[in-house]
Amino acid sequence: MENTGRMSNVKIVESPEGHTGSGFFATSLDKVIGLARANSIWPLPFATSCCGIEFMSTMASNYDLGRFGAERLSFSPRQADLLMVMGTIAKKMGPVVRQVYLQMAEPRWVLAMGACASSGGIFDTYSVLQGIDRIVPVDVYVPGCPPRPEQVIDGIIKIQELIKNEPLRRRNTEEYKELMASYGIM
Amino acid sequence: MQDITQTLEINYDYILSRINDRYTDAVMDHYEPFGMLTLTIKKESITDMIVFLKEDEILRFEFLTSLCGIHMPDNKGNELGVIYHLHSFIHNIRLRIKSFTTIENLEFPTVTPQFLCANWMERETFDFYGIIFKGHPDLRRILNMDEMDYFPMRKEYPLQDATRADKEDKYFGR
């Protein structure tokens, strides 16, 4: 393809609803913040098994999660927005997942990838946690064993929708505090 | 000593006779499943037998390859057992030793003074079967979570997790 130098293939996100006129654009603050957050997610990959392998190909050039602004993986929970739990979580690993979640700053989201993280999967046994939603609240579940990269991307897009439409004060509401309290998180 | 071990062909009959020469009544039973000599011995003679097999200048079973537990609830009086696999490098021969005890008396002697590798294997056996190895330096759970309050490989406990919510009959039209 001829390089025109005009970057005609680069798509940028659409602007939110608002009022536009000569030299100004006005919209609400939470729409702008939601737009910024949704398109610059820093995921923390908590990969314990084969779903983690599938996530690697999701991050690699063929599927390229960087297209969704999630290029930068955060291996420190302090700077992460999205906890991606991918793989079987043994009961002994449970407190580690929980501690990683607690170390993340608000606002934080959780994606459970694959059957094991969502429900224990085929490991209906004494040593495996039967879904991470027993220890941390989960925003999006991605089914599959393991899910294909397309499904992971679908899950990320659903997370983006949640982030875009989240009211700024959601984390201060009574419902949210109750949800946290039900997990023993104050 | 080197000359003896290098020229002597060791076979199962020889091992058995050498053990029986030393301990006349320790071996209760012996058979060869899949071609591997297997001895059932009394619990009281485990330590002596393993020390003998390790230090005997001809047999030299110097490597404890495996140690695990077994639970057979129908075998009244011999419900719980421990199985040892010993390997002799110099003869390239492997030996299986079984020993059983009642469910009421869970104590077995430890073999950690003879084999340091028995430390974690005995912890694992304790973790899954609750067998108490007397004299073990650090007998606590190794694989399961510390809060677990039962021994999951015992037959009276279900393998499945009791908290699993998506296996109710109604989901399967039962």
CSV table of C-alpha atoms in Angstrom, one decimal:
chain,number,residue,atom,x,y,z
A,1,MET,CA,0.0,0.0,0.0
A,2,GLU,CA,1.2,3.4,-0.8
A,3,ASN,CA,2.3,5.4,2.2
A,4,THR,CA,0.4,8.7,2.0
A,5,GLY,CA,1.6,9.9,5.3
A,6,ARG,CA,-1.9,10.8,6.3
A,7,MET,CA,-2.5,7.9,8.7
A,8,SER,CA,-5.8,7.2,7.0
A,9,ASN,CA,-6.0,3.7,8.6
A,10,VAL,CA,-5.8,5.0,12.2
A,11,LYS,CA,-9.1,5.0,13.9
A,12,ILE,CA,-9.5,7.1,17.0
A,13,VAL,CA,-12.4,6.6,19.5
A,14,GLU,CA,-15.5,8.5,18.8
A,15,SER,CA,-16.2,11.5,21.0
A,16,PRO,CA,-19.0,11.2,23.6
A,17,GLU,CA,-22.3,13.0,23.3
A,18,GLY,CA,-22.1,16.7,23.9
A,19,HIS,CA,-22.6,20.1,22.4
A,20,THR,CA,-20.2,21.3,19.8
A,21,GLY,CA,-19.8,24.7,18.1
A,22,SER,CA,-17.2,26.9,16.7
A,23,GLY,CA,-14.0,26.3,18.7
A,24,PHE,CA,-15.6,24.4,21.6
A,25,PHE,CA,-16.9,21.0,22.7
A,26,ALA,CA,-18.9,20.6,25.9
A,27,THR,CA,-19.8,17.3,27.5
A,28,SER,CA,-20.0,15.9,31.1
A,29,LEU,CA,-16.9,15.2,33.1
A,30,ASP,CA,-17.7,11.5,33.8
A,31,LYS,CA,-18.1,10.8,30.1
A,32,VAL,CA,-14.6,12.2,29.4
A,33,ILE,CA,-13.1,10.3,32.3
A,34,GLY,CA,-14.9,7.2,31.3
A,35,LEU,CA,-13.6,7.6,27.8
A,36,ALA,CA,-10.0,8.1,29.0
A,37,ARG,CA,-10.1,5.2,31.4
A,38,ALA,CA,-11.8,2.7,29.0
A,39,ASN,CA,-9.2,3.3,26.4
A,40,SER,CA,-6.1,3.1,28.6
A,41,ILE,CA,-6.8,0.1,30.8
A,42,TRP,CA,-3.7,-1.3,32.5
A,43,PRO,CA,-4.4,-5.0,33.0
A,44,LEU,CA,-2.7,-7.1,35.7
A,45,PRO,CA,-2.4,-10.6,34.3
A,46,PHE,CA,-2.8,-13.2,37.0
A,47,ALA,CA,-2.1,-16.2,34.8
A,48,THR,CA,-1.9,-19.6,36.5
A,49,SER,CA,-2.4,-22.1,33.7
A,50,CYS,CA,-3.5,-22.7,30.0
A,51,CYS,CA,-5.8,-19.6,29.9
A,52,GLY,CA,-2.6,-17.6,30.5
A,53,ILE,CA,-1.1,-19.1,27.4
A,54,GLU,CA,-4.2,-18.0,25.4
A,55,PHE,CA,-3.8,-14.5,26.9
A,56,MET,CA,-0.2,-14.4,25.6
A,57,SER,CA,-1.5,-14.8,22.1
A,58,THR,CA,-4.1,-12.2,22.8
A,59,MET,CA,-1.4,-9.8,23.6
A,60,ALA,CA,0.8,-10.8,20.7
A,61,SER,CA,0.7,-9.2,17.2
A,62,ASN,CA,-2.1,-11.3,15.6
A,63,TYR,CA,-4.8,-10.3,18.1
A,64,ASP,CA,-3.0,-7.3,19.7
A,65,LEU,CA,-4.8,-6.1,22.7
A,66,GLY,CA,-2.9,-2.9,22.3
A,67,ARG,CA,-5.5,-1.8,19.8
A,68,PHE,CA,-7.9,-1.4,22.7
A,69,GLY,CA,-5.5,0.8,24.7
A,70,ALA,CA,-4.5,-2.2,27.0
A,71,GLU,CA,-1.0,-2.3,25.6
A,72,ARG,CA,0.7,-1.8,28.9
A,73,LEU,CA,0.5,-4.7,31.3
A,74,SER,CA,1.0,-3.8,34.9
A,75,PHE,CA,2.8,-6.4,36.9
A,76,SER,CA,2.4,-4.3,40.0
A,77,PRO,CA,-1.2,-4.2,41.4
A,78,ARG,CA,-0.6,-0.6,42.6
A,79,GLN,CA,-0.8,0.7,39.0
A,80,ALA,CA,-3.3,-1.8,37.6
A,81,ASP,CA,-6.9,-1.0,36.7
A,82,LEU,CA,-8.0,-4.5,35.6
A,83,LEU,CA,-7.3,-7.8,37.4
A,84,MET,CA,-7.4,-10.6,34.8
A,85,VAL,CA,-7.5,-13.9,36.6
A,86,MET,CA,-6.7,-16.6,34.1
A,87,GLY,CA,-6.5,-20.2,35.1
A,88,THR,CA,-7.3,-22.6,38.0
A,89,ILE,CA,-7.0,-21.0,41.4
A,90,ALA,CA,-6.3,-23.5,44.1
A,91,LYS,CA,-7.6,-22.8,47.5
A,92,LYS,CA,-4.1,-22.2,48.7
A,93,MET,CA,-3.7,-19.6,46.0
A,94,GLY,CA,-7.0,-17.9,47.0
A,95,PRO,CA,-5.5,-15.5,49.6
A,96,VAL,CA,-2.9,-14.4,47.1
A,97,VAL,CA,-5.5,-13.4,44.5
A,98,ARG,CA,-7.4,-11.6,47.2
A,99,GLN,CA,-4.3,-9.7,48.4
A,100,VAL,CA,-3.5,-8.7,44.8
A,101,TYR,CA,-7.0,-7.3,44.5
A,102,LEU,CA,-6.7,-5.5,47.8
A,103,GLN,CA,-3.5,-3.9,46.7
A,104,MET,CA,-5.1,-2.4,43.6
A,105,ALA,CA,-6.3,1.2,43.8
A,106,GLU,CA,-9.9,2.2,43.1
A,107,PRO,CA,-11.4,2.2,40.5
A,108,ARG,CA,-10.6,-1.4,39.8
A,109,TRP,CA,-12.2,-4.1,37.7
A,110,VAL,CA,-12.0,-7.9,37.6
A,111,LEU,CA,-12.2,-10.2,34.6
A,112,ALA,CA,-12.5,-14.0,35.2
A,113,MET,CA,-11.2,-15.7,32.2
A,114,GLY,CA,-12.1,-19.3,31.5
A,115,ALA,CA,-14.1,-22.0,33.2
A,116,CYS,CA,-11.7,-22.5,36.1
A,117,ALA,CA,-11.5,-18.9,37.2
A,118,SER,CA,-15.3,-18.5,36.7
A,119,SER,CA,-16.6,-21.7,38.4
A,120,GLY,CA,-13.8,-24.1,39.2
A,121,GLY,CA,-14.3,-25.7,35.7
A,122,ILE,CA,-13.6,-29.4,35.5
A,123,PHE,CA,-11.7,-29.3,38.8
A,124,ASP,CA,-14.6,-30.0,41.1
A,125,THR,CA,-12.3,-31.1,43.8
A,126,TYR,CA,-11.3,-30.4,47.4
A,127,SER,CA,-8.2,-28.4,46.5
A,128,VAL,CA,-9.6,-26.0,43.9
A,129,LEU,CA,-11.5,-22.7,44.6
A,130,GLN,CA,-14.9,-23.1,42.9
A,131,GLY,CA,-14.8,-19.7,41.2
A,132,ILE,CA,-12.9,-16.5,42.1
A,133,ASP,CA,-16.1,-14.7,42.9
A,134,ARG,CA,-16.0,-16.5,46.2
A,135,ILE,CA,-13.2,-14.2,47.3
A,136,VAL,CA,-13.3,-11.1,45.0
A,137,PRO,CA,-16.1,-9.4,43.1
A,138,VAL,CA,-16.0,-10.1,39.4
A,139,ASP,CA,-17.2,-7.7,36.7
A,140,VAL,CA,-17.0,-9.9,33.5
A,141,TYR,CA,-16.8,-13.7,33.1
A,142,VAL,CA,-15.3,-15.0,29.9
A,143,PRO,CA,-16.5,-18.6,29.3
A,144,GLY,CA,-14.4,-21.3,27.5
A,145,CYS,CA,-11.8,-23.9,28.3
A,146,PRO,CA,-9.7,-22.0,27.4
A,147,PRO,CA,-11.4,-19.1,25.6
A,148,ARG,CA,-10.1,-18.1,22.2
A,149,PRO,CA,-8.4,-14.7,22.0
A,150,GLU,CA,-11.5,-13.3,20.3
A,151,GLN,CA,-13.5,-14.2,23.4
A,152,VAL,CA,-10.9,-12.4,25.6
A,153,ILE,CA,-11.2,-9.4,23.4
A,154,ASP,CA,-15.0,-9.5,23.7
A,155,GLY,CA,-14.6,-9.6,27.5
A,156,ILE,CA,-12.2,-6.6,27.4
A,157,ILE,CA,-14.7,-4.7,25.2
A,158,LYS,CA,-17.4,-5.5,27.8
A,159,ILE,CA,-15.1,-4.2,30.5
A,160,GLN,CA,-14.6,-1.1,28.4
A,161,GLU,CA,-18.4,-0.6,28.2
A,162,LEU,CA,-18.7,-0.9,32.0
A,163,ILE,CA,-15.9,1.6,32.5
A,164,LYS,CA,-17.3,4.1,30.0
A,165,ASN,CA,-20.8,4.0,31.6
A,166,GLU,CA,-19.7,4.0,35.2
A,167,PRO,CA,-20.9,7.0,37.1
A,168,LEU,CA,-18.1,8.8,38.8
A,169,ARG,CA,-19.6,8.4,42.3
A,170,ARG,CA,-20.4,4.7,41.9
A,171,ARG,CA,-17.6,3.7,44.2
A,172,ASN,CA,-19.0,5.9,46.9
A,173,THR,CA,-22.5,4.5,46.8
A,174,GLU,CA,-24.1,2.4,49.5
A,175,GLU,CA,-24.6,-0.5,47.1
A,176,TYR,CA,-20.9,-0.6,46.2
A,177,LYS,CA,-20.0,-0.5,49.9
A,178,GLU,CA,-22.4,-3.3,50.6
A,179,LEU,CA,-20.9,-5.4,47.9
A,180,MET,CA,-17.4,-4.8,49.3
A,181,ALA,CA,-18.6,-5.6,52.8
A,182,SER,CA,-20.1,-8.9,51.5
A,183,TYR,CA,-16.6,-9.9,50.6
A,184,GLY,CA,-15.2,-8.6,53.8
A,185,ILE,CA,-13.4,-5.7,52.2
A,186,MET,CA,-13.9,-2.4,53.9
B,1,MET,CA,33.9,-55.0,49.0
B,2,GLN,CA,33.9,-53.5,45.6
B,3,ASP,CA,34.8,-56.8,44.0
B,4,ILE,CA,31.9,-58.6,45.6
B,5,THR,CA,29.3,-56.1,44.4
B,6,GLN,CA,30.6,-55.9,40.9
B,7,THR,CA,30.8,-59.5,40.3
B,8,LEU,CA,27.7,-60.7,42.1
B,9,GLU,CA,24.4,-61.1,40.1
B,10,ILE,CA,21.7,-60.0,42.4
B,11,ASN,CA,18.2,-61.3,41.8
B,12,TYR,CA,14.9,-61.3,43.8
B,13,ASP,CA,15.5,-64.7,45.3
B,14,TYR,CA,18.9,-63.6,46.6
B,15,ILE,CA,17.4,-60.4,48.1
B,16,LEU,CA,14.7,-62.3,49.8
B,17,SER,CA,17.0,-64.9,51.2
B,18,ARG,CA,19.4,-62.2,52.4
B,19,ILE,CA,16.6,-60.4,54.2
B,20,ASN,CA,15.2,-63.6,55.7
B,21,ASP,CA,18.6,-64.6,56.9
B,22,ARG,CA,18.7,-61.4,59.0
B,23,TYR,CA,15.1,-61.0,60.0
B,24,THR,CA,13.4,-64.4,60.1
B,25,ASP,CA,9.8,-63.2,60.7
B,26,ALA,CA,9.7,-59.6,59.5
B,27,VAL,CA,8.5,-60.3,55.9
B,28,MET,CA,4.8,-61.3,56.1
B,29,ASP,CA,4.2,-61.7,52.4
B,30,HIS,CA,6.0,-61.2,49.1
B,31,TYR,CA,4.9,-61.2,45.5
B,32,GLU,CA,5.9,-59.6,42.2
B,33,PRO,CA,3.2,-57.5,40.5
B,34,PHE,CA,4.4,-56.4,37.1
B,35,GLY,CA,7.8,-57.9,37.8
B,36,MET,CA,8.7,-55.8,40.8
B,37,LEU,CA,9.5,-57.5,44.1
B,38,THR,CA,7.0,-56.3,46.7
B,39,LEU,CA,7.4,-57.1,50.4
B,40,THR,CA,4.8,-56.7,53.1
B,41,ILE,CA,6.5,-56.2,56.4
B,42,LYS,CA,5.4,-55.6,60.0
B,43,LYS,CA,5.2,-51.9,61.0
B,44,GLU,CA,7.6,-52.6,63.9
B,45,SER,CA,10.4,-53.7,61.6
B,46,ILE,CA,10.3,-50.8,59.2
B,47,THR,CA,13.2,-48.8,60.6
B,48,ASP,CA,15.4,-51.9,61.1
B,49,MET,CA,14.6,-53.2,57.6
B,50,ILE,CA,15.3,-49.9,55.9
B,51,VAL,CA,18.6,-49.3,57.8
B,52,PHE,CA,19.6,-52.9,56.9
B,53,LEU,CA,18.7,-52.5,53.2
B,54,LYS,CA,20.5,-49.2,52.9
B,55,GLU,CA,23.7,-50.2,54.8
B,56,ASP,CA,24.0,-53.8,53.7
B,57,GLU,CA,27.3,-54.0,51.8
B,58,ILE,CA,25.9,-56.2,49.1
B,59,LEU,CA,22.3,-55.0,48.6
B,60,ARG,CA,22.9,-51.2,49.0
B,61,PHE,CA,19.4,-49.8,48.5
B,62,GLU,CA,20.7,-46.3,49.0
B,63,PHE,CA,17.9,-44.3,47.3
B,64,LEU,CA,14.4,-43.9,48.5
B,65,THR,CA,12.6,-43.1,45.3
B,66,SER,CA,9.1,-42.8,46.6
B,67,LEU,CA,7.1,-42.9,49.8
B,68,CYS,CA,3.3,-42.7,49.9
B,69,GLY,CA,0.2,-43.7,51.8
B,70,ILE,CA,-2.8,-45.9,51.0
B,71,HIS,CA,-6.2,-46.2,52.5
B,72,MET,CA,-8.3,-49.4,52.1
B,73,PRO,CA,-11.3,-49.1,54.5
B,74,ASP,CA,-12.5,-52.6,53.7
B,75,ASN,CA,-9.3,-54.1,54.8
B,76,LYS,CA,-10.3,-54.4,58.5
B,77,GLY,CA,-7.4,-54.1,60.9
B,78,ASN,CA,-5.0,-53.0,58.1
B,79,GLU,CA,-6.8,-49.9,56.8
B,80,LEU,CA,-3.9,-47.5,56.4
B,81,GLY,CA,-0.6,-48.3,54.9
B,82,VAL,CA,2.7,-46.7,53.9
B,83,ILE,CA,4.6,-47.8,50.7
B,84,TYR,CA,8.3,-47.3,50.3
B,85,HIS,CA,10.2,-47.7,47.0
B,86,LEU,CA,13.9,-48.3,47.4
B,87,HIS,CA,16.4,-48.3,44.6
B,88,SER,CA,19.8,-49.9,44.4
B,89,PHE,CA,22.0,-47.9,42.0
B,90,ILE,CA,24.8,-50.4,42.0
B,91,HIS,CA,22.5,-53.3,40.9
B,92,ASN,CA,19.8,-51.2,39.2
B,93,ILE,CA,17.1,-53.0,41.1
B,94,ARG,CA,14.0,-51.5,42.7
B,95,LEU,CA,12.1,-52.9,45.6
B,96,ARG,CA,8.6,-52.1,47.0
B,97,ILE,CA,7.9,-52.3,50.7
B,98,LYS,CA,4.4,-52.1,52.1
B,99,SER,CA,3.4,-51.9,55.7
B,100,PHE,CA,-0.1,-51.6,57.2
B,101,THR,CA,-1.7,-50.4,60.4
B,102,THR,CA,-5.1,-50.0,61.9
B,103,ILE,CA,-7.1,-46.7,61.5
B,104,GLU,CA,-7.0,-46.3,65.3
B,105,ASN,CA,-3.2,-46.4,65.5
B,106,LEU,CA,-1.9,-44.0,62.9
B,107,GLU,CA,1.7,-43.9,63.9
B,108,PHE,CA,4.6,-45.0,61.7
B,109,PRO,CA,8.3,-44.6,62.4
B,110,THR,CA,9.9,-41.9,60.4
B,111,VAL,CA,12.8,-42.7,58.0
B,112,THR,CA,14.1,-39.1,57.8
B,113,PRO,CA,17.3,-40.0,59.7
B,114,GLN,CA,18.1,-42.5,57.0
B,115,PHE,CA,16.8,-40.6,53.9
B,116,LEU,CA,16.5,-36.8,54.0
B,117,CYS,CA,14.2,-36.9,51.0
B,118,ALA,CA,11.7,-38.7,53.2
B,119,ASN,CA,11.0,-35.4,54.9
B,120,TRP,CA,8.7,-33.9,52.3
B,121,MET,CA,7.2,-37.2,51.2
B,122,GLU,CA,6.2,-38.0,54.8
B,123,ARG,CA,4.7,-34.5,55.1
B,124,GLU,CA,2.7,-35.2,52.0
B,125,THR,CA,1.5,-38.6,53.3
B,126,PHE,CA,0.5,-36.9,56.6
B,127,ASP,CA,-1.2,-34.2,54.6
B,128,PHE,CA,-3.4,-36.6,52.6
B,129,TYR,CA,-3.9,-39.5,54.9
B,130,GLY,CA,-3.2,-38.2,58.4
B,131,ILE,CA,-0.5,-40.8,59.1
B,132,ILE,CA,1.7,-39.6,61.9
B,133,PHE,CA,5.4,-40.2,61.4
B,134,LYS,CA,6.9,-40.4,64.9
B,135,GLY,CA,10.2,-38.6,65.1
B,136,HIS,CA,9.7,-36.5,62.0
B,137,PRO,CA,11.4,-33.1,62.5
B,138,ASP,CA,8.6,-30.9,61.0
B,139,LEU,CA,5.4,-32.8,60.4
B,140,ARG,CA,2.8,-30.3,59.0
B,141,ARG,CA,0.8,-29.9,55.8
B,142,ILE,CA,2.8,-29.4,52.7
B,143,LEU,CA,0.4,-29.2,49.7
B,144,ASN,CA,-3.1,-28.5,51.0
B,145,MET,CA,-4.0,-25.2,52.7
B,146,ASP,CA,-3.1,-25.0,56.4
B,147,GLU,CA,-6.7,-24.4,57.4
B,148,MET,CA,-7.9,-27.8,56.0
B,149,ASP,CA,-9.4,-29.8,58.8
B,150,TYR,CA,-9.5,-33.3,57.2
B,151,PHE,CA,-7.4,-35.7,55.2
B,152,PRO,CA,-8.7,-35.6,51.7
B,153,MET,CA,-7.4,-38.9,50.3
B,154,ARG,CA,-9.2,-40.9,53.0
B,155,LYS,CA,-12.0,-42.8,51.3
B,156,GLU,CA,-14.7,-41.5,53.7
B,157,TYR,CA,-14.4,-38.0,52.3
B,158,PRO,CA,-15.9,-37.1,48.9
B,159,LEU,CA,-13.5,-36.0,46.2
B,160,GLN,CA,-15.8,-33.2,45.0
B,161,ASP,CA,-15.9,-29.8,46.6
B,162,ALA,CA,-19.0,-29.6,48.7
B,163,THR,CA,-19.5,-25.9,47.9
B,164,ARG,CA,-19.9,-26.4,44.2
B,165,ALA,CA,-23.1,-24.6,43.2
B,166,ASP,CA,-23.6,-25.4,39.5
B,167,LYS,CA,-24.0,-29.2,39.7
B,168,GLU,CA,-27.5,-29.3,41.2
B,169,ASP,CA,-29.8,-31.8,39.6
B,170,LYS,CA,-32.2,-29.1,38.3
B,171,TYR,CA,-29.6,-27.8,35.9
B,172,PHE,CA,-29.4,-31.3,34.3
B,173,GLY,CA,-33.2,-32.1,34.2
B,174,ARG,CA,-32.9,-34.7,36.9
